[in-house]
Coordinates of C-alpha atoms and ligand atoms in Angstrom, one line a residue:
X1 CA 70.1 111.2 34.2
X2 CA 73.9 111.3 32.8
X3 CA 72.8 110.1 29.3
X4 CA 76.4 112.3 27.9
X5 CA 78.7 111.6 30.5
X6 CA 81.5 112.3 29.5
X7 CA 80.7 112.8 26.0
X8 CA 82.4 115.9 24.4
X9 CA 79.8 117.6 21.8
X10 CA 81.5 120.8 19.9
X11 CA 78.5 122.8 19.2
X12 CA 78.7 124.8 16.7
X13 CA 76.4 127.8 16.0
X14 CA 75.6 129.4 13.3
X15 CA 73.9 133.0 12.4
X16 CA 70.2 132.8 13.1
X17 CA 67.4 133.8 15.4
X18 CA 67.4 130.3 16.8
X19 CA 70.6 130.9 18.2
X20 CA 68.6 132.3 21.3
X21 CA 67.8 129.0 22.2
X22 CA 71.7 127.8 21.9
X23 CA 72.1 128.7 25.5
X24 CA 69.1 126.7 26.5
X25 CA 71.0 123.9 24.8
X26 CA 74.4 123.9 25.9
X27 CA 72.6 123.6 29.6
X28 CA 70.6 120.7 28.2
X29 CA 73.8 118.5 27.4
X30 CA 75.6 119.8 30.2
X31 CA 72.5 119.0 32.7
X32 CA 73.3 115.1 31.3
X33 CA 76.8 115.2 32.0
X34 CA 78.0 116.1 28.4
X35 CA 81.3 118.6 28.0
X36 CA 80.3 121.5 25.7
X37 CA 82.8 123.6 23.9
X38 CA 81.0 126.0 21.8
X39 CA 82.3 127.7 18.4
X40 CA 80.4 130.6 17.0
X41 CA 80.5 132.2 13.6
X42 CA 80.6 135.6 12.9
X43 CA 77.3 135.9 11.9
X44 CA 76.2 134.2 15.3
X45 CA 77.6 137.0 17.5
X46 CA 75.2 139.1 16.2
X47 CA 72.3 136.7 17.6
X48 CA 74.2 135.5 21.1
X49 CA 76.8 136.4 23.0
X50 CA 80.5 134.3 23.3
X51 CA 80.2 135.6 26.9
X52 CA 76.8 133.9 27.6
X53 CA 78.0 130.5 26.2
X54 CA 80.9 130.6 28.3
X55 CA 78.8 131.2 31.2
X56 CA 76.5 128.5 30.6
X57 CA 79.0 126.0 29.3
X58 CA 82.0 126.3 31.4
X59 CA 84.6 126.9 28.8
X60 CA 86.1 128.8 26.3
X61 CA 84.0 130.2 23.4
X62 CA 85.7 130.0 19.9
X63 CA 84.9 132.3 17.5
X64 CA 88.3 133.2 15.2
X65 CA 90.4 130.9 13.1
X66 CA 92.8 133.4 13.2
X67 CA 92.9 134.4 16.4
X68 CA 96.7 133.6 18.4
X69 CA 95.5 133.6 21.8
X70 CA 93.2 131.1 20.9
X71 CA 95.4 128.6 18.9
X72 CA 97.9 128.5 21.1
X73 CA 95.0 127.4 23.9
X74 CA 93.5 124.8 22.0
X75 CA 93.7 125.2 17.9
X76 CA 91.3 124.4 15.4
X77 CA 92.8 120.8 15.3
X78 CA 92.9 120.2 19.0
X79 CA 89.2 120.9 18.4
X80 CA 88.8 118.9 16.3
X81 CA 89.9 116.0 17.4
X82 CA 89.1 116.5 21.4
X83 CA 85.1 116.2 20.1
X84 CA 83.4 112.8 20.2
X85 CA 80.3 115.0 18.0
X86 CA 80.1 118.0 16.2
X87 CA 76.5 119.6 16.4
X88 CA 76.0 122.5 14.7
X89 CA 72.2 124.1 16.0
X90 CA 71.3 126.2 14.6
X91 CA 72.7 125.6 10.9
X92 CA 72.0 128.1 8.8
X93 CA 71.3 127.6 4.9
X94 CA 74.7 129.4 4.5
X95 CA 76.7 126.9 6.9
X96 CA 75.0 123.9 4.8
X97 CA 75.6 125.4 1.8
X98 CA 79.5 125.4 2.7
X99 CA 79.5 122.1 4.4
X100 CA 78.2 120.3 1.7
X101 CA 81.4 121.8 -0.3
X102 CA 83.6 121.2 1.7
X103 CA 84.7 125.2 2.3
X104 CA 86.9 125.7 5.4
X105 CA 86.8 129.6 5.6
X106 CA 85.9 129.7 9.6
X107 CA 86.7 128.3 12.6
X108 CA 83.8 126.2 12.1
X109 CA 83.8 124.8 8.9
X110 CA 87.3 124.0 9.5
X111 CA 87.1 122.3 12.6
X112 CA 84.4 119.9 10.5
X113 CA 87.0 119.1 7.7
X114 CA 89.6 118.4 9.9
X115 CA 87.6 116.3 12.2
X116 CA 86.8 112.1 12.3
X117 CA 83.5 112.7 14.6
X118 CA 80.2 112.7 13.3
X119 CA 78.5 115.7 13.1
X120 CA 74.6 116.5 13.0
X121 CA 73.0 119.9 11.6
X122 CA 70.0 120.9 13.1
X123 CA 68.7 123.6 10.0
X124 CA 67.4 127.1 10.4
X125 CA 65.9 128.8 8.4
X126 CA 62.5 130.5 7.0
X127 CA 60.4 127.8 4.8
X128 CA 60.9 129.6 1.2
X129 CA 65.1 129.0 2.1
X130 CA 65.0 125.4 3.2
X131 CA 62.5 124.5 0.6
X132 CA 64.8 125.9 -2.7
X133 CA 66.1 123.1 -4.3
X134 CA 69.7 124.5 -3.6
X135 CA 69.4 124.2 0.1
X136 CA 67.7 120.4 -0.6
X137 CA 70.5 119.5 -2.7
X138 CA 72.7 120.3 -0.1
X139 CA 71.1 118.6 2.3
X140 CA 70.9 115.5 0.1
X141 CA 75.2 115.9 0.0
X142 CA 75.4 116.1 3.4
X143 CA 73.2 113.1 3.7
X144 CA 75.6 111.1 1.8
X145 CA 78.4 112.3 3.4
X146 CA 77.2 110.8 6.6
X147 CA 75.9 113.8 8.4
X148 CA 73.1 113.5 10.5
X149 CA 70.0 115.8 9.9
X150 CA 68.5 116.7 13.2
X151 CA 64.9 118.2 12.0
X152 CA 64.1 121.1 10.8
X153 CA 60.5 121.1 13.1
X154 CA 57.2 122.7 10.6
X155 CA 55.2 125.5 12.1
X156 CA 55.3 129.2 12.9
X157 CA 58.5 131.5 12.1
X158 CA 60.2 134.1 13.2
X159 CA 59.7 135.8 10.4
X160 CA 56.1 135.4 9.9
X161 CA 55.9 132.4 7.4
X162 CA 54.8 129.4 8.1
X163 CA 56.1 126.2 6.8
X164 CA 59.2 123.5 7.5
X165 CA 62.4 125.2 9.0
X166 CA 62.2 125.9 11.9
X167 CA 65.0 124.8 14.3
X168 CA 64.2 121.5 16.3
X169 CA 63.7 122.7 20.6
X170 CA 66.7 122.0 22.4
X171 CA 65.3 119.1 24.1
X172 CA 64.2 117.3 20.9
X173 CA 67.9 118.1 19.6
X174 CA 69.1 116.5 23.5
X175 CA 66.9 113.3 22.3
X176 CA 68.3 112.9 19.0
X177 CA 72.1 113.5 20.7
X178 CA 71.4 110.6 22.9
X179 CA 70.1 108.3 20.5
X180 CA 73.2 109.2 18.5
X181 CA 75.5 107.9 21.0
X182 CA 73.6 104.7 22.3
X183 CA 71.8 103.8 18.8
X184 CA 70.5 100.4 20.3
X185 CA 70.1 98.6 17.7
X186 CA 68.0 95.7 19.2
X187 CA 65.3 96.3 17.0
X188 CA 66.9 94.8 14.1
X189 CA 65.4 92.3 11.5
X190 CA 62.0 93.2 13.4
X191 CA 59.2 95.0 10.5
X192 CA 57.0 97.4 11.6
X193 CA 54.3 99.5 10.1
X194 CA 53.1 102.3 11.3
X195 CA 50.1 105.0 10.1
X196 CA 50.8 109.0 10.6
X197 CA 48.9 112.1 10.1
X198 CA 44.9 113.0 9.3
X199 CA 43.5 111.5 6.3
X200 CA 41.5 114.2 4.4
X201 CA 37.7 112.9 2.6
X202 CA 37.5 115.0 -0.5
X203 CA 33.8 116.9 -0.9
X204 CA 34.2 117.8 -4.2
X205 CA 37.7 118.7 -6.2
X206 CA 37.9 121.4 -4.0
X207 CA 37.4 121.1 -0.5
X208 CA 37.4 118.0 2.0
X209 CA 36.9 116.8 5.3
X210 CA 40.3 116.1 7.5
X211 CA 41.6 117.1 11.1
X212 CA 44.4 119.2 12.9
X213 CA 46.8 115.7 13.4
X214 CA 50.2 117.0 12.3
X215 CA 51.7 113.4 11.7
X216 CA 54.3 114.6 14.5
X217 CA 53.5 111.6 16.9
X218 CA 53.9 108.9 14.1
X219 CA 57.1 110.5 12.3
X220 CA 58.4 110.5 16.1
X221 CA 57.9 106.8 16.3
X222 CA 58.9 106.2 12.7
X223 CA 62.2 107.8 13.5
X224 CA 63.2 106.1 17.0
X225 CA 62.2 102.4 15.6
X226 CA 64.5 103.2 12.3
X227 CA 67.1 104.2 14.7
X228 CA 66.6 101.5 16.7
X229 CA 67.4 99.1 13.5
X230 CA 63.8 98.1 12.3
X231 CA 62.6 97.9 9.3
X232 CA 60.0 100.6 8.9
X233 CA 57.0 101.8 6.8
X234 CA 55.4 104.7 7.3
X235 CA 52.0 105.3 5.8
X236 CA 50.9 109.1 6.3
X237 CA 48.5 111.1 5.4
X238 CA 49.0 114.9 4.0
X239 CA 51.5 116.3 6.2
X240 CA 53.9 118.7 6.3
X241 CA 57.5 116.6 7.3
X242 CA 60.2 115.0 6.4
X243 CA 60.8 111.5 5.9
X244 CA 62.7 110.3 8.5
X245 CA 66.3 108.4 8.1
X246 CA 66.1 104.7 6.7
X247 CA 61.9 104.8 6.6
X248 CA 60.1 104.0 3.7
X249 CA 57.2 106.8 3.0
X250 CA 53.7 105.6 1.4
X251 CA 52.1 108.7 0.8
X252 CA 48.0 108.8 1.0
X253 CA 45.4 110.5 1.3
X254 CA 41.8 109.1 2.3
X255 CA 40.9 106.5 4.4
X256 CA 40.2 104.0 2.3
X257 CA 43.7 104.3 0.8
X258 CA 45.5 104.3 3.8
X259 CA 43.5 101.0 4.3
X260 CA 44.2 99.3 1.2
X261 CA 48.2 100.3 2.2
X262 CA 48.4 99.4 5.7
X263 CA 46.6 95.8 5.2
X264 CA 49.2 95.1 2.2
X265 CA 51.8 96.3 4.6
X266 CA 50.4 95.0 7.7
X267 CA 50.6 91.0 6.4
X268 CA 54.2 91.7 6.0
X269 CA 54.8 93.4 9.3
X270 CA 55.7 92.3 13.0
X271 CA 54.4 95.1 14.4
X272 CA 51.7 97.5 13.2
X273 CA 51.4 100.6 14.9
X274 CA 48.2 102.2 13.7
X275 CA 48.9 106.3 15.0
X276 CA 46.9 108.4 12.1
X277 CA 43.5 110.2 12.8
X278 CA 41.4 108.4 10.4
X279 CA 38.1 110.0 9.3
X280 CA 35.8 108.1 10.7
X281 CA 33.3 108.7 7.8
X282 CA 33.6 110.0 4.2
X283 CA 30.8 111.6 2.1
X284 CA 29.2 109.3 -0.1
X285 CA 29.3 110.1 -3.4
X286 CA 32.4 112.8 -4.1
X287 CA 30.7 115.7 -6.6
X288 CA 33.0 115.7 -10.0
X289 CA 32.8 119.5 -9.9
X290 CA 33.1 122.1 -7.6
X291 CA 29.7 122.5 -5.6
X292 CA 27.8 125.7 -6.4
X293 CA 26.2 128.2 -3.4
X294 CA 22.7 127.4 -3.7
X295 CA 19.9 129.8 -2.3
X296 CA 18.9 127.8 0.8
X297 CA 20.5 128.2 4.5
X298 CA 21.6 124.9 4.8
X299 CA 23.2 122.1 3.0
X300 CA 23.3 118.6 3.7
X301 CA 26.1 115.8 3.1
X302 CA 25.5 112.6 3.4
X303 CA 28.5 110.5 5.0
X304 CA 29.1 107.3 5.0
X305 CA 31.3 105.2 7.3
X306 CA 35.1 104.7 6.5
X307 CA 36.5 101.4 7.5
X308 CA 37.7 100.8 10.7
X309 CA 41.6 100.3 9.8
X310 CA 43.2 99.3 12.9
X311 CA 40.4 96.9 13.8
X312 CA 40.6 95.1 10.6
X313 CA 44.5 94.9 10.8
X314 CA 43.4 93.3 14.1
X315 CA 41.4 90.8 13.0
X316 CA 43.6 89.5 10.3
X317 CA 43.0 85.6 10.5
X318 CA 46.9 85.4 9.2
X319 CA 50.2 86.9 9.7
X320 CA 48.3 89.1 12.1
X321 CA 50.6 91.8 13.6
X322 CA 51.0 92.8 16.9
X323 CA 48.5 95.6 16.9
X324 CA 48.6 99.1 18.9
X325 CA 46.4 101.9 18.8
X326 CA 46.0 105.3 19.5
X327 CA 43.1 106.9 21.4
X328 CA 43.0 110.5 21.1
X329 CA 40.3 112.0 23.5
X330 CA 38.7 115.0 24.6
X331 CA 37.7 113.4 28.1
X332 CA 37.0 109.8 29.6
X333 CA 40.5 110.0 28.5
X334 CA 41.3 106.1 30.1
X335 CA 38.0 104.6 29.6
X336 CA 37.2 105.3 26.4
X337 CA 40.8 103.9 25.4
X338 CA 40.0 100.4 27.2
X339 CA 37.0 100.3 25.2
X340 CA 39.1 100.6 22.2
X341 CA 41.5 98.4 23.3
X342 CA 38.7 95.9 23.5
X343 CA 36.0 96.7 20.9
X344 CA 39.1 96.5 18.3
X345 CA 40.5 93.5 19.5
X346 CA 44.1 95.4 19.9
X347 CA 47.2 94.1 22.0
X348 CA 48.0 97.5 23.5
X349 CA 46.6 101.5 23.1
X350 CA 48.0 104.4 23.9
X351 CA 45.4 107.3 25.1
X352 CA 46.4 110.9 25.0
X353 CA 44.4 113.9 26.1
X354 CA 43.9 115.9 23.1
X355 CA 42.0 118.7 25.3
X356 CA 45.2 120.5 26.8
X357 CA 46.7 122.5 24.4
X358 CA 50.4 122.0 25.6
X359 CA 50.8 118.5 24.4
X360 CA 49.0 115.9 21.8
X361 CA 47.4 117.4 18.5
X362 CA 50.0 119.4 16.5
X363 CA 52.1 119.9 19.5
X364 CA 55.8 119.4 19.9
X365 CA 54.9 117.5 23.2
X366 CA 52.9 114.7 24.1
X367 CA 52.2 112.6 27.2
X368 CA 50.7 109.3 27.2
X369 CA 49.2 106.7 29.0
X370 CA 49.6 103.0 27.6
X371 CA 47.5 100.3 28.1
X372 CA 47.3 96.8 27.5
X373 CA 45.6 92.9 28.8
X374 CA 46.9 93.0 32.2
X375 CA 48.9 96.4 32.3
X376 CA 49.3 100.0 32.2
X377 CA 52.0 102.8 32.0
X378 CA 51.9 106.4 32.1
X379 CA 54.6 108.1 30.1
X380 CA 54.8 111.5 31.5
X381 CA 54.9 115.0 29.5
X382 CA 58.0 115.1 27.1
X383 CA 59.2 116.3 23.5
X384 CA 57.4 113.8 21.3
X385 CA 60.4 112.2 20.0
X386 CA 62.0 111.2 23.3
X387 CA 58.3 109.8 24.0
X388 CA 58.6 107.9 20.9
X389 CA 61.8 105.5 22.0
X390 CA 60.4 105.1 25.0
X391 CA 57.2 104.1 23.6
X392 CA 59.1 102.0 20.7
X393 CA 61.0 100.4 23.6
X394 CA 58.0 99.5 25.4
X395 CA 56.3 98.0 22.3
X396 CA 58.8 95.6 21.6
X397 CA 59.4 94.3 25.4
X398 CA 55.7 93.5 25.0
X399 CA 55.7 91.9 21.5
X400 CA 58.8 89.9 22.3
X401 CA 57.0 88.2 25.7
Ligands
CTP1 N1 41.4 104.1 13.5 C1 41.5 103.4 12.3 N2 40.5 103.6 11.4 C2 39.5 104.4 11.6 C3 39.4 105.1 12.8 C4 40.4 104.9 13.8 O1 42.4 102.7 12.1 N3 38.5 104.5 10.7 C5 42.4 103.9 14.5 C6 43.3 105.1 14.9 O2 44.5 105.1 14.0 C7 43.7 104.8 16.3 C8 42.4 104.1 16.8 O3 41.8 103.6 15.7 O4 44.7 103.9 16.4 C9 41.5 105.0 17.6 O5 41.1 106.1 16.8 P1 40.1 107.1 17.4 O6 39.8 108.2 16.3 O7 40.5 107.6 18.7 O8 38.8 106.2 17.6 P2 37.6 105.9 16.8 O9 37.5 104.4 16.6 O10 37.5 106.7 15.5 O11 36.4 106.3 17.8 P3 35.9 107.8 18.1 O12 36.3 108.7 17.0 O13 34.4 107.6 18.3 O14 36.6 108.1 19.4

């Protein structure tokens, strides 16, 4: 679908190794009708071609403010002011750092100064460099200066660290593009809570039961109700992102805490969206020191059940919520969500197959198949956060009617 027509992105690209998957991205807009013009800094060339970018995007590449040719085609201001956004994917901790200070010593950071468009930064960068507190502190400027902060996405790098910084996939980045330019905003004055992430059961002060739920799914639908104007709490569990735009963040860590939050939140919420993988049970009495090896083979823990959170949200005699679930599952995929649907009295579930490997748990992908009293919709394979609007969007249709 043209979701860009006729928009005119200036993406600008900055040295990394994510700048192989620039190319990717240019096609991605331009696929959806966008116009691409792509500036690259110095330090890009070393990662990707000018020559492949003009390929792929159908224009010029700019690379040089002080290049003649170039001006007198179209000059840093022409830029400038031709682009309805500036992206810059990927943005290095270097390009932040100058951003945020306003620098204009390239064609890029000039183009940014001199412009009236809003521009996103999608950060690159190993873990160590996006989490010292002078890349944060930039961030937190650019923040206030109106830039939009597209990611970074958590997991492996190319460096061999793990850990938040990695640049968003072009698709994702396409998602967040098109939100930008059609922020519908129809989701306004509407409160929603939502739960994110595994809950961990502590065993003793050292170790714990939890699950591989990266809190992606939840932060996804955090993000696209926010953007779509709603008021938005987001109770997670330990996970490794960033709060998203406009969301505020209750941080928690077993069960029963994420159950005392989400009913306090829930009685003050429209809509509760209950996403988290919840340990179902907890052991029973938490040791107050770190358990010793003890001769035997075996060791027992005795576990106790956790409360069922969604279900009690769901039976709320008052200011009840509209209530959806989650059912992750390894197979029965539809039937066992019905069941759910059912057994915990919810208005609408969402089953996902957690067996595949290419979407659901800790994936950047999910596909989902919604079900409520009288209904059903599959919501095909796609980048979590464009599954996320849809499924936001589908939500409220159904709470409204
Ligand atoms: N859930 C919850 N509290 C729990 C367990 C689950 O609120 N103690 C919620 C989840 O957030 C999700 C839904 O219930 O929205 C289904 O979670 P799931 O783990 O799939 O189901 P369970 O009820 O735990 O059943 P089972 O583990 O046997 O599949």
């Amino acid at each position: 679908m043209q979701t860009l027509a006729d928009k005119r992105i200036l993406l600008g690209i900055s040295g990394g190794i994510a700048a192989y998957k620039s190319a990717d991205l240019v096609r991605r807009l331009t696929e959806r009708g966008a116009d691409v013009r792509v500036i690259l800094t110095s330090a890009a060339q070393e990662f990707i071609t000018p020559l492949t970018l003009q390929a792929v995007s159908g224009n010029p590449v700019s690379h040089s403010l002080l290049d003649p040719a170039a001006e007198a085609a179209m000059g840093h201001i022409e830029l400038a002011k031709w682009a309805d956004l500036i992206l810059i994917a990927p943005a290095s901790a270097d390009v932040i750092a100058r951003l945020a200070h306003g620098l204009a010593n390239d064609l890029l950071t000039t183009c940014v100064l001199a412009s009236s468009a809003p521009v996103a930064v999608a950060p690159a960068m190993n873990q160590q460099m996006y989490k010292n507190i002078a890349t944060q502190k930039n961030l937190a400027t650019l923040k206030e200066h109106n830039f939009h902060i597209f990611g970074p996405g958590v997991g492996a790098q190319a460096c061999g660290d793990t850990g938040a910084g990695r640049m968003l996939e072009p698709l994702e980045l396409v998602a967040l593009t098109e939100q930008l330019f059609s922020p519908v905003k129809n989701l306004q004055g509407l409160r929603i809570t939502i739960t994110a992430g595994p809950t961990r059961e502590a065993i003793d002060p050292v170790r714990y039961i939890s699950n591989h739920s990266s809190g992606k799914m939840g932060f996804a639908l955090a993000q696209a109700a926010a953007a779509m104007g709603a008021e938005v709490t987001l109770i997670s569990g330990p996970v490794q992102l960033a709060t998203p735009a406009g969301v505020t963040r209750i941080d928690v860590q077993s069960a029963e805490q994420m159950h005392q939050a989400a009913l306090s939140a829930a009685v003050q919420s429209d809509i509760f969206i209950g996403c988290a993988a919840v340990a179902d049970y907890r052991v029973a009495e938490i040791a107050a020191d770190k358990l010793k090896k003890g001769a035997e083979a075996e060791m027992q823990l005795t576990l106790v059940k956790n409360p069922d959170i969604i279900a009690a949200v769901a039976a709320l005699p008052q200011q009840r919520p509209f209530t959806v679930g989650f059912a992750a599952e390894t197979r029965n995929v539809l039937e066992y969500a019905r069941q759910k649907l059912l057994n915990k009295r919810l208005d609408m579930i969402c089953a996902n197959d957690v067996s595949a490997s290419d979407r659901g748990f800790n994936s950047d992908d999910n596909a989902l198949s919604v079900i409520w009293r009288g209904g059903e919709l599959d919501l095909p394979k796609a980048p979590k956060q464009q599954l996320a609007t849809q499924l936001i969007t589908l939500i409220s249709e159904h709470y409204k009617n």
